[in-house]
Tab-separated table of C-alpha atoms and ligand atoms in Angstrom:
chain	number	residue	atom	x	y	z
E	1	UNK	CA	14.126	19.700	-9.898
E	2	UNK	CA	14.023	16.055	-8.997
E	3	UNK	CA	17.055	14.089	-8.036
E	4	UNK	CA	18.100	11.493	-10.624
E	5	UNK	CA	17.158	8.879	-8.069
E	6	UNK	CA	13.579	10.081	-7.852
E	7	UNK	CA	13.096	10.454	-11.581
E	8	UNK	CA	12.441	6.782	-12.239
E	9	UNK	CA	9.554	6.900	-9.767
E	10	UNK	CA	7.762	9.722	-11.558
E	11	UNK	CA	4.895	9.400	-14.018
E	12	UNK	CA	5.185	10.612	-17.609
E	13	UNK	CA	4.595	14.357	-17.981
E	14	UNK	CA	1.281	14.440	-19.843
E	15	UNK	CA	-2.062	16.205	-20.164
E	16	UNK	CA	-3.715	12.812	-20.622
E	17	UNK	CA	-2.842	10.839	-17.473
E	18	UNK	CA	-5.552	8.225	-18.037
E	19	UNK	CA	-3.892	6.996	-21.229
E	20	UNK	CA	-0.298	8.109	-20.839
E	21	UNK	CA	0.768	8.394	-17.179
E	22	UNK	CA	2.831	5.203	-17.433
E	23	UNK	CA	4.068	3.072	-20.316
E	24	UNK	CA	2.949	-0.181	-18.774
E	25	UNK	CA	0.715	-1.463	-16.067
E	26	UNK	CA	2.467	-3.061	-13.107
E	27	UNK	CA	0.932	-6.188	-11.626
E	28	UNK	CA	0.641	-7.261	-8.023
E	29	UNK	CA	3.539	-9.563	-7.126
E	30	UNK	CA	2.333	-13.157	-7.192
E	31	UNK	CA	4.729	-14.240	-4.449
E	32	UNK	CA	5.417	-12.413	-1.203
E	33	UNK	CA	8.774	-10.711	-0.862
E	34	UNK	CA	11.070	-11.561	1.995
E	35	UNK	CA	14.047	-13.681	2.971
E	36	UNK	CA	13.434	-17.351	2.113
E	37	UNK	CA	13.170	-19.873	4.896
E	38	UNK	CA	15.202	-23.013	4.329
E	39	UNK	CA	13.215	-26.251	3.799
E	40	UNK	CA	14.824	-27.709	6.956
E	41	UNK	CA	13.528	-24.817	9.093
E	42	UNK	CA	9.976	-24.754	7.730
E	43	UNK	CA	8.346	-27.588	9.743
E	44	UNK	CA	9.785	-26.288	13.024
E	45	UNK	CA	8.659	-22.708	12.363
E	46	UNK	CA	5.160	-23.862	11.432
E	47	UNK	CA	4.966	-25.920	14.635
E	48	UNK	CA	6.157	-22.933	16.712
E	49	UNK	CA	3.642	-20.579	15.121
E	50	UNK	CA	0.575	-22.726	15.536
E	51	UNK	CA	1.453	-23.776	19.081
E	52	UNK	CA	1.457	-20.150	20.328
E	53	UNK	CA	-1.650	-18.096	21.123
E	54	UNK	CA	-0.264	-15.261	19.090
E	55	UNK	CA	-1.197	-13.206	16.086
E	56	UNK	CA	-3.342	-10.373	14.800
E	57	UNK	CA	-6.964	-9.628	15.515
E	58	UNK	CA	-8.252	-10.292	11.989
E	59	UNK	CA	-7.906	-13.881	10.783
E	60	UNK	CA	-8.920	-15.773	7.698
E	61	UNK	CA	-8.678	-19.303	6.275
E	62	UNK	CA	-7.844	-19.972	2.622
E	63	UNK	CA	-8.653	-23.419	1.214
E	64	UNK	CA	-7.319	-24.239	-2.238
E	65	UNK	CA	-9.033	-26.573	-4.725
E	66	UNK	CA	-6.489	-27.084	-7.545
E	67	UNK	CA	-8.762	-28.568	-10.229
E	68	UNK	CA	-10.525	-27.166	-13.286
E	69	UNK	CA	-12.882	-28.719	-15.808
E	70	UNK	CA	-11.024	-27.269	-18.794
E	71	UNK	CA	-8.330	-24.655	-19.298
E	72	UNK	CA	-9.624	-21.163	-20.115
E	73	UNK	CA	-7.330	-19.487	-22.628
E	74	UNK	CA	-6.830	-16.237	-20.659
E	75	UNK	CA	-6.108	-17.880	-17.299
E	76	UNK	CA	-2.794	-18.163	-15.464
E	77	UNK	CA	-4.186	-20.204	-12.574
E	78	UNK	CA	-4.918	-23.559	-14.190
E	79	UNK	CA	-3.240	-26.429	-12.295
E	80	UNK	CA	-4.787	-29.898	-12.674
E	81	UNK	CA	-7.555	-31.419	-14.796
E	82	UNK	CA	-10.586	-32.358	-12.706
E	83	UNK	CA	-11.005	-36.096	-12.300
E	84	UNK	CA	-13.678	-37.365	-9.972
E	85	UNK	CA	-11.576	-40.041	-8.214
E	86	UNK	CA	-8.561	-37.807	-7.764
E	87	UNK	CA	-10.784	-35.016	-6.411
E	88	UNK	CA	-12.327	-37.390	-3.867
E	89	UNK	CA	-8.856	-38.486	-2.741
E	90	UNK	CA	-7.869	-34.814	-2.477
E	91	UNK	CA	-10.912	-33.900	-0.384
E	92	UNK	CA	-10.095	-36.744	2.004
E	93	UNK	CA	-6.532	-35.413	2.338
E	94	UNK	CA	-7.767	-31.854	2.818
E	95	UNK	CA	-10.046	-32.940	5.656
E	96	UNK	CA	-7.048	-34.703	7.215
E	97	UNK	CA	-4.976	-31.522	6.851
E	98	UNK	CA	-7.722	-29.559	8.622
E	99	UNK	CA	-7.730	-32.113	11.442
E	100	UNK	CA	-3.924	-31.855	11.745
E	101	UNK	CA	-4.168	-28.054	11.971
E	102	UNK	CA	-7.287	-27.474	14.066
E	103	UNK	CA	-7.005	-27.785	17.826
E	104	UNK	CA	-3.672	-25.934	17.918
E	105	UNK	CA	-3.475	-23.009	20.397
E	106	UNK	CA	-3.008	-20.479	17.565
E	107	UNK	CA	-6.173	-21.677	15.835
E	108	UNK	CA	-8.315	-21.551	18.943
E	109	UNK	CA	-6.990	-18.248	20.278
E	110	UNK	CA	-9.521	-16.102	18.380
E	111	UNK	CA	-12.361	-16.458	15.871
E	112	UNK	CA	-11.840	-16.422	12.114
E	113	UNK	CA	-13.667	-13.724	10.171
E	114	UNK	CA	-13.565	-15.092	6.622
E	115	UNK	CA	-13.113	-18.480	4.934
E	116	UNK	CA	-12.398	-18.634	1.217
E	117	UNK	CA	-12.618	-21.730	-0.975
E	118	UNK	CA	-10.578	-20.664	-4.005
E	119	UNK	CA	-8.898	-22.327	-6.968
E	120	UNK	CA	-8.911	-23.657	-9.554
E	121	UNK	CA	-12.620	-24.291	-9.521
E	122	UNK	CA	-14.104	-25.322	-6.158
E	123	UNK	CA	-17.560	-25.640	-7.768
E	124	UNK	CA	-16.151	-28.527	-9.849
E	125	UNK	CA	-16.268	-30.718	-6.716
E	126	UNK	CA	-19.214	-33.055	-6.201
E	127	UNK	CA	-22.094	-32.257	-3.831
E	128	UNK	CA	-20.859	-34.701	-1.188
E	129	UNK	CA	-17.340	-33.232	-1.223
E	130	UNK	CA	-18.677	-29.691	-0.901
E	131	UNK	CA	-20.806	-30.664	2.083
E	132	UNK	CA	-17.901	-32.466	3.706
E	133	UNK	CA	-15.401	-29.630	3.302
E	134	UNK	CA	-17.700	-26.838	4.444
E	135	UNK	CA	-18.995	-28.849	7.419
E	136	UNK	CA	-15.465	-29.790	8.470
E	137	UNK	CA	-14.199	-26.225	8.473
E	138	UNK	CA	-17.260	-25.113	10.425
E	139	UNK	CA	-16.899	-27.920	12.975
E	140	UNK	CA	-13.135	-27.696	13.496
E	141	UNK	CA	-12.331	-23.979	13.398
E	142	UNK	CA	-13.731	-21.214	15.611
E	143	UNK	CA	-15.613	-18.968	13.178
E	144	UNK	CA	-17.052	-15.580	14.105
E	145	UNK	CA	-20.861	-15.361	14.065
E	146	UNK	CA	-20.711	-13.144	10.985
E	147	UNK	CA	-17.963	-15.137	9.256
E	148	UNK	CA	-18.025	-14.743	5.468
E	149	UNK	CA	-17.709	-18.198	3.845
E	150	UNK	CA	-17.065	-17.905	0.107
E	151	UNK	CA	-17.184	-20.582	-2.552
E	152	UNK	CA	-15.471	-19.519	-5.768
E	153	UNK	CA	-16.162	-21.153	-9.109
E	154	UNK	CA	-18.134	-20.937	-12.309
E	155	UNK	CA	-21.665	-21.637	-13.443
E	156	UNK	CA	-20.583	-24.566	-15.666
E	157	UNK	CA	-21.652	-27.831	-14.011
E	158	UNK	CA	-22.659	-26.030	-10.807
E	159	UNK	CA	-25.804	-28.136	-10.622
E	160	UNK	CA	-28.822	-27.533	-8.392
E	161	UNK	CA	-27.721	-30.489	-6.268
E	162	UNK	CA	-24.272	-28.945	-5.707
E	163	UNK	CA	-25.746	-25.508	-5.022
E	164	UNK	CA	-28.109	-26.988	-2.448
E	165	UNK	CA	-25.251	-28.945	-0.820
E	166	UNK	CA	-22.958	-25.899	-0.578
E	167	UNK	CA	-25.647	-23.590	0.765
E	168	UNK	CA	-27.027	-26.080	3.268
E	169	UNK	CA	-23.540	-26.746	4.614
E	170	UNK	CA	-23.016	-23.036	5.318
E	171	UNK	CA	-21.632	-21.210	2.275
E	172	UNK	CA	-22.947	-17.649	2.530
E	173	UNK	CA	-21.207	-16.081	-0.480
E	174	UNK	CA	-20.858	-17.426	-4.033
E	175	UNK	CA	-18.328	-15.810	-6.332
E	176	UNK	CA	-18.613	-16.990	-9.926
E	177	UNK	CA	-16.228	-16.097	-12.752
E	178	UNK	CA	-18.395	-15.108	-15.706
E	179	UNK	CA	-15.815	-12.883	-17.464
E	180	UNK	CA	-18.190	-12.024	-20.346
E	181	UNK	CA	-21.792	-12.868	-21.256
E	182	UNK	CA	-20.988	-12.855	-24.986
E	183	UNK	CA	-21.447	-16.462	-26.185
E	184	UNK	CA	-19.002	-16.185	-29.108
E	185	UNK	CA	-16.208	-14.708	-26.999
E	186	UNK	CA	-16.884	-17.172	-24.197
E	187	UNK	CA	-16.520	-20.075	-26.625
E	188	UNK	CA	-13.321	-18.717	-28.118
E	189	UNK	CA	-11.813	-18.488	-24.614
E	190	UNK	CA	-12.771	-22.002	-23.534
E	191	UNK	CA	-15.889	-21.133	-21.508
E	192	UNK	CA	-18.397	-23.829	-22.328
E	193	UNK	CA	-21.783	-22.318	-21.525
E	194	UNK	CA	-23.703	-19.824	-23.658
E	195	UNK	CA	-25.035	-16.539	-22.275
E	196	UNK	CA	-28.545	-17.952	-21.637
E	197	UNK	CA	-27.287	-20.824	-19.483
E	198	UNK	CA	-25.072	-18.541	-17.370
E	199	UNK	CA	-27.978	-16.154	-16.833
E	200	UNK	CA	-30.236	-19.071	-15.878
E	201	UNK	CA	-27.844	-20.209	-13.105
E	202	UNK	CA	-27.293	-16.665	-11.808
E	203	UNK	CA	-31.029	-15.988	-11.749
E	204	UNK	CA	-31.576	-19.242	-9.862
E	205	UNK	CA	-28.963	-18.265	-7.233
E	206	UNK	CA	-30.435	-14.775	-6.879
E	207	UNK	CA	-33.975	-16.110	-6.465
E	208	UNK	CA	-32.888	-18.673	-3.869
E	209	UNK	CA	-31.619	-15.719	-1.842
E	210	UNK	CA	-29.592	-17.898	0.538
E	211	UNK	CA	-26.161	-16.387	-0.118
E	212	UNK	CA	-24.640	-13.242	-1.578
E	213	UNK	CA	-24.084	-13.859	-5.317
E	214	UNK	CA	-21.093	-12.141	-6.899
E	215	UNK	CA	-19.573	-12.370	-10.372
E	216	UNK	CA	-16.293	-11.386	-12.036
E	217	UNK	CA	-16.232	-9.625	-15.398
E	218	UNK	CA	-13.086	-8.933	-17.435
E	219	UNK	CA	-12.519	-6.040	-19.839
E	220	UNK	CA	-10.109	-6.066	-22.766
E	221	UNK	CA	-10.760	-9.689	-23.882
E	222	UNK	CA	-9.992	-10.631	-27.515
E	223	UNK	CA	-12.970	-9.678	-29.663
E	224	UNK	CA	-14.661	-7.680	-26.880
E	225	UNK	CA	-15.583	-4.268	-28.275
E	226	UNK	CA	-16.579	-1.381	-26.024
E	227	UNK	CA	-20.218	-2.178	-26.940
E	228	UNK	CA	-19.808	-5.802	-25.801
E	229	UNK	CA	-18.257	-4.577	-22.547
E	230	UNK	CA	-21.161	-2.202	-21.979
E	231	UNK	CA	-23.571	-5.055	-22.630
E	232	UNK	CA	-21.695	-7.255	-20.111
E	233	UNK	CA	-22.151	-4.651	-17.392
E	234	UNK	CA	-25.745	-3.856	-18.320
E	235	UNK	CA	-26.571	-7.574	-18.252
E	236	UNK	CA	-25.013	-7.844	-14.802
E	237	UNK	CA	-26.998	-4.809	-13.608
E	238	UNK	CA	-30.250	-6.229	-14.975
E	239	UNK	CA	-29.733	-9.434	-12.943
E	240	UNK	CA	-29.709	-7.549	-9.606
E	241	UNK	CA	-26.998	-9.737	-8.079
E	242	UNK	CA	-25.215	-8.609	-4.909
E	243	UNK	CA	-21.835	-7.572	-6.270
E	244	UNK	CA	-19.326	-7.635	-9.054
E	245	UNK	CA	-15.604	-7.362	-9.751
E	246	UNK	CA	-14.546	-5.531	-12.905
E	247	UNK	CA	-11.061	-6.783	-13.763
E	248	UNK	CA	-8.617	-5.776	-16.446
E	249	UNK	CA	-7.388	-8.594	-18.700
E	250	UNK	CA	-3.886	-9.653	-17.772
E	251	UNK	CA	-2.054	-11.399	-20.640
E	252	UNK	CA	0.334	-13.921	-19.094
E	253	UNK	CA	3.717	-14.155	-20.862
E	254	UNK	CA	4.020	-17.379	-22.809
E	255	UNK	CA	0.476	-18.372	-21.804
E	256	UNK	CA	-2.173	-19.836	-24.130
E	257	UNK	CA	-3.750	-16.448	-24.836
E	258	UNK	CA	-0.505	-14.852	-25.972
E	259	UNK	CA	0.233	-17.907	-28.141
E	260	UNK	CA	-3.265	-17.969	-29.704
E	261	UNK	CA	-3.054	-14.274	-30.618
E	262	UNK	CA	0.435	-14.765	-32.087
E	263	UNK	CA	-0.856	-17.705	-34.188
E	264	UNK	CA	-3.814	-15.615	-35.344
E	265	UNK	CA	-6.414	-17.993	-33.914
E	266	UNK	CA	-7.723	-15.219	-31.615
E	267	UNK	CA	-8.048	-11.481	-32.334
E	268	UNK	CA	-5.743	-9.205	-30.353
E	269	UNK	CA	-6.944	-8.134	-26.907
E	270	UNK	CA	-7.512	-4.427	-26.159
E	271	UNK	CA	-4.460	-2.201	-25.913
E	272	UNK	CA	-3.656	-0.519	-22.617
E	273	UNK	CA	-5.151	2.762	-23.852
E	274	UNK	CA	-8.331	0.995	-24.910
E	275	UNK	CA	-8.470	-0.743	-21.530
E	276	UNK	CA	-8.363	2.684	-19.868
E	277	UNK	CA	-11.508	3.669	-21.798
E	278	UNK	CA	-13.223	0.393	-20.871
E	279	UNK	CA	-12.319	1.039	-17.235
E	280	UNK	CA	-13.866	4.509	-17.251
E	281	UNK	CA	-17.030	3.285	-18.987
E	282	UNK	CA	-17.383	0.498	-16.411
E	283	UNK	CA	-17.140	2.967	-13.531
E	284	UNK	CA	-19.661	5.312	-15.159
E	285	UNK	CA	-22.216	2.542	-15.598
E	286	UNK	CA	-21.799	1.211	-12.047
E	287	UNK	CA	-22.042	4.692	-10.543
E	288	UNK	CA	-25.111	5.526	-12.637
E	289	UNK	CA	-26.741	2.368	-11.218
E	290	UNK	CA	-25.845	3.548	-7.644
E	291	UNK	CA	-23.588	0.622	-6.822
E	292	UNK	CA	-21.322	1.147	-3.816
E	293	UNK	CA	-17.611	0.824	-4.337
E	294	UNK	CA	-15.819	-1.490	-1.892
E	295	UNK	CA	-12.445	-1.215	-3.637
E	296	UNK	CA	-11.053	-0.020	-6.970
E	297	UNK	CA	-12.324	-3.165	-8.705
E	298	UNK	CA	-15.187	-4.320	-6.503
E	299	UNK	CA	-18.787	-3.123	-6.404
E	300	UNK	CA	-21.729	-3.971	-4.157
E	301	UNK	CA	-25.439	-3.418	-4.774
E	302	UNK	CA	-26.445	-3.759	-1.135
E	303	UNK	CA	-24.550	-4.158	2.136
E	304	UNK	CA	-25.101	-7.914	2.082
E	305	UNK	CA	-21.960	-8.061	-0.057
E	306	UNK	CA	-18.914	-7.258	2.101
E	307	UNK	CA	-15.949	-8.697	0.177
E	308	UNK	CA	-14.257	-9.380	3.510
E	309	UNK	CA	-11.714	-12.003	2.541
E	310	UNK	CA	-10.293	-9.986	-0.340
E	311	UNK	CA	-10.050	-6.819	1.721
E	312	UNK	CA	-8.561	-8.554	4.754
E	313	UNK	CA	-5.965	-10.381	2.667
E	314	UNK	CA	-4.535	-7.035	1.513
E	315	UNK	CA	-4.386	-5.518	4.964
E	316	UNK	CA	-3.205	-6.623	8.407
E	317	UNK	CA	-4.514	-10.109	8.899
E	318	UNK	CA	-3.453	-13.692	9.429
E	319	UNK	CA	-4.350	-16.387	6.901
E	320	UNK	CA	-4.229	-20.130	7.601
E	321	UNK	CA	-3.412	-21.844	4.257
E	322	UNK	CA	-4.982	-25.246	3.620
E	323	UNK	CA	-4.769	-27.401	0.494
E	324	UNK	CA	-2.218	-27.951	-2.261
E	325	UNK	CA	-1.081	-24.575	-3.614
E	326	UNK	CA	-2.497	-22.441	-0.765
E	327	UNK	CA	-0.407	-19.728	0.867
E	328	UNK	CA	-0.804	-17.276	3.738
E	329	UNK	CA	0.905	-15.043	6.294
E	330	UNK	CA	0.904	-16.241	9.892
E	331	UNK	CA	2.613	-13.904	12.383
E	332	UNK	CA	5.981	-13.079	10.803
E	333	UNK	CA	6.130	-15.867	8.240
E	334	UNK	CA	4.508	-16.682	4.925
E	335	UNK	CA	3.835	-20.393	4.456
E	336	UNK	CA	3.137	-22.007	1.098
E	337	UNK	CA	1.553	-25.472	0.985
E	338	UNK	CA	3.072	-27.962	-1.488
E	339	UNK	CA	1.697	-27.302	-4.985
E	340	UNK	CA	2.620	-30.658	-6.467
E	341	UNK	CA	-0.464	-32.790	-5.947
E	342	UNK	CA	1.384	-36.105	-5.616
E	343	UNK	CA	3.811	-34.734	-3.024
E	344	UNK	CA	0.954	-33.073	-1.168
E	345	UNK	CA	-1.057	-36.298	-0.966
E	346	UNK	CA	1.858	-38.427	0.202
E	347	UNK	CA	2.867	-35.920	2.907
E	348	UNK	CA	-0.673	-35.844	4.283
E	349	UNK	CA	-0.738	-39.629	4.185
E	350	UNK	CA	2.373	-39.553	6.363
E	351	UNK	CA	0.667	-37.120	8.795
E	352	UNK	CA	2.827	-34.100	7.867
E	353	UNK	CA	1.819	-30.524	6.976
E	354	UNK	CA	3.219	-30.367	3.418
E	355	UNK	CA	4.974	-26.995	3.213
E	356	UNK	CA	7.088	-26.317	0.130
E	357	UNK	CA	8.487	-22.905	0.945
E	358	UNK	CA	8.236	-19.902	3.208
E	359	UNK	CA	9.542	-16.360	3.674
E	360	UNK	CA	10.201	-14.125	6.660
E	361	UNK	CA	8.204	-10.916	6.891
E	362	UNK	CA	10.485	-8.205	5.532
E	363	UNK	CA	11.195	-4.936	7.291
E	364	UNK	CA	8.362	-2.421	6.883
E	365	UNK	CA	6.035	-5.054	5.433
E	366	UNK	CA	3.111	-3.735	7.474
E	367	UNK	CA	3.699	-0.216	6.156
E	368	UNK	CA	3.755	-1.550	2.588
E	369	UNK	CA	0.584	-3.526	3.169
E	370	UNK	CA	-1.124	-0.456	4.620
E	371	UNK	CA	-0.122	1.573	1.547
E	372	UNK	CA	-1.437	-1.096	-0.877
E	373	UNK	CA	-4.614	-1.564	1.134
E	374	UNK	CA	-5.417	2.137	1.308
E	375	UNK	CA	-4.681	2.722	-2.378
E	376	UNK	CA	-6.936	-0.212	-3.228
E	377	UNK	CA	-9.633	1.732	-1.359
E	378	UNK	CA	-8.850	4.899	-3.328
E	379	UNK	CA	-6.703	6.920	-0.908
E	380	UNK	CA	-3.447	6.956	1.036
E	381	UNK	CA	-3.276	8.820	4.331
E	382	UNK	CA	0.430	9.634	4.482
E	383	UNK	CA	0.072	11.791	7.586
E	384	UNK	CA	-1.611	9.040	9.545
E	385	UNK	CA	0.884	6.413	8.294
E	386	UNK	CA	3.764	8.730	9.248
E	387	UNK	CA	2.493	8.850	12.817
E	388	UNK	CA	1.873	5.106	12.917
E	389	UNK	CA	5.370	4.229	11.688
E	390	UNK	CA	7.294	7.191	13.060
E	391	UNK	CA	8.430	8.352	9.604
E	392	UNK	CA	7.999	11.619	7.724
E	393	UNK	CA	6.453	10.166	4.590
E	394	UNK	CA	5.020	13.470	3.375
E	395	UNK	CA	8.447	15.067	3.200
E	396	UNK	CA	10.231	11.978	1.975
E	397	UNK	CA	7.785	11.254	-0.849
E	398	UNK	CA	7.095	14.918	-1.702
E	399	UNK	CA	8.849	14.967	-5.118
E	400	UNK	CA	6.800	11.998	-6.296
E	401	UNK	CA	3.501	13.057	-4.737
E	402	UNK	CA	3.784	16.632	-6.082
E	403	UNK	CA	4.396	15.393	-9.616
E	404	UNK	CA	1.496	12.947	-9.456
E	405	UNK	CA	-0.735	15.757	-8.225
E	406	UNK	CA	0.476	18.086	-10.985
E	407	UNK	CA	-0.546	15.638	-13.726
E	408	UNK	CA	-3.854	14.831	-12.012
E	409	UNK	CA	-3.305	11.274	-10.787
E	410	UNK	CA	-4.077	12.266	-7.187
E	411	UNK	CA	-5.463	15.132	-5.076
E	412	UNK	CA	-3.684	15.889	-1.789
E	413	UNK	CA	-5.808	17.169	1.122
E	414	UNK	CA	-4.616	17.448	4.736
E	415	UNK	CA	-1.785	14.979	4.319
E	416	UNK	CA	-3.944	12.363	2.599
E	417	UNK	CA	-4.062	11.786	-1.139
E	418	UNK	CA	-7.116	10.594	-3.043
E	419	UNK	CA	-6.954	8.915	-6.447
E	420	UNK	CA	-8.510	10.742	-9.385
E	421	UNK	CA	-10.206	8.627	-12.070
E	422	UNK	CA	-6.896	8.267	-13.997
E	423	UNK	CA	-5.184	7.525	-10.681
E	424	UNK	CA	-7.648	4.689	-10.051
E	425	UNK	CA	-6.764	3.098	-13.381
E	426	UNK	CA	-3.064	3.226	-12.431
E	427	UNK	CA	-3.633	2.300	-8.762
E	428	UNK	CA	-1.310	-0.727	-8.768
E	429	UNK	CA	1.506	1.361	-10.299
E	430	UNK	CA	1.071	4.077	-7.663
E	431	UNK	CA	1.176	1.607	-4.765
E	432	UNK	CA	4.133	-0.301	-6.195
E	433	UNK	CA	6.123	2.869	-6.880
E	434	UNK	CA	5.697	4.136	-3.317
E	435	UNK	CA	6.760	0.744	-1.962
E	436	UNK	CA	9.763	0.551	-4.327
E	437	UNK	CA	10.837	4.074	-3.337
E	438	UNK	CA	10.598	3.313	0.366
E	439	UNK	CA	12.367	-0.017	-0.070
E	440	UNK	CA	15.209	1.677	-1.863
E	441	UNK	CA	15.780	3.759	1.248
E	442	UNK	CA	16.112	0.834	3.666
X	501	SF4	S1	-10.551	-19.235	-15.260
X	501	SF4	FE1	-11.109	-20.549	-13.533
X	501	SF4	S2	-11.914	-22.395	-14.518
X	501	SF4	FE2	-10.785	-21.318	-16.120
X	501	SF4	S3	-8.702	-22.239	-16.035
X	501	SF4	FE3	-8.703	-20.428	-14.708
X	501	SF4	S4	-9.110	-21.174	-12.642
X	501	SF4	FE4	-9.722	-22.777	-14.108
């Protein structure tokens, strides 16, 4: 018997856990949880943090480029339309922000292990801007010799001149959002290039061989049958790139995709049960091609692809946020840089770090991060975490863990549980439920 309290943390009793373990898929919280820091306190806390030689061993830098050349229908991350003059002004401000930040004792205390240019669409920037940003971060911040420096973006308008500029400046990993190779579906979602053009750019990057080349693919898109999904993965495999993320489509409430489907201008996306089948097929194809799994969603062909930034950001690491809309944990605080472009630019002009909000690290945050991180890697070592945090997690979580094991979401061995294939599909739910259960006890 489970206590009433535990019941809401259990999965559905079913013989088909892949399709029926939960009624809905939970998503990773977009914003960090914790007590808010008042706007008056923020500048002082930031100054205290970066003037101390403190912090964790693993450190990263996140640099946000909040522009896109078009709004893709499925996306919840669109911020500002790309305009050449505005982007140039932004790059100038970003360099100034780097100068204001670098040189501080916190920054110089230890090397950084990963730098990530994310967005938006960083590849929308011009060649000169790319060179300037990458060179500035390399010149001003102490980077480890094996630092992963990623440029995120898309193949559209990522010209040979821009590619050359980014690679010469020091980018050693390119992560391009392809989503699907199907020309018709791409068009319907606002992706401008046909299959052939995307393949041409990816082949060019692969043949240059100067940086790891990674792509994202999404399953469950409107109009994407299981056959189209299989073709997407087989096309990726035939290109012999270095790695790939296989993501599930996330339909944002009130977003353009939901509206287009409601209007009938796009076919419905895959149901959750269909997505589960797409997930399994994706894993089968990647395993049959002997790709190595770096996380539930991420695959590598060879060890050149490490996926460091994404893995570090889920675990115990510091992240220096730079650019409008960037955010990151530094010591016990999360800092979010002003997302309104106008406000960001005028604060930089005035020589201020433009922070718009922050939170304090909540109690047990490191335990929760360890749980999420391990589950993202396909396991959760409750015995080891119990020792690390002086808690008896195996006993405390036993009603939940036993039920999950009974319906084949996990296998428990020596105090550590491993996700089964259905468990992998529901990985975010499993992590979130354990965190919610432990939080309830605080
Ligand atoms: S998918 Fe990329 S390019 Fe398209 S709107 Fe989103 S962030 Fe911009």
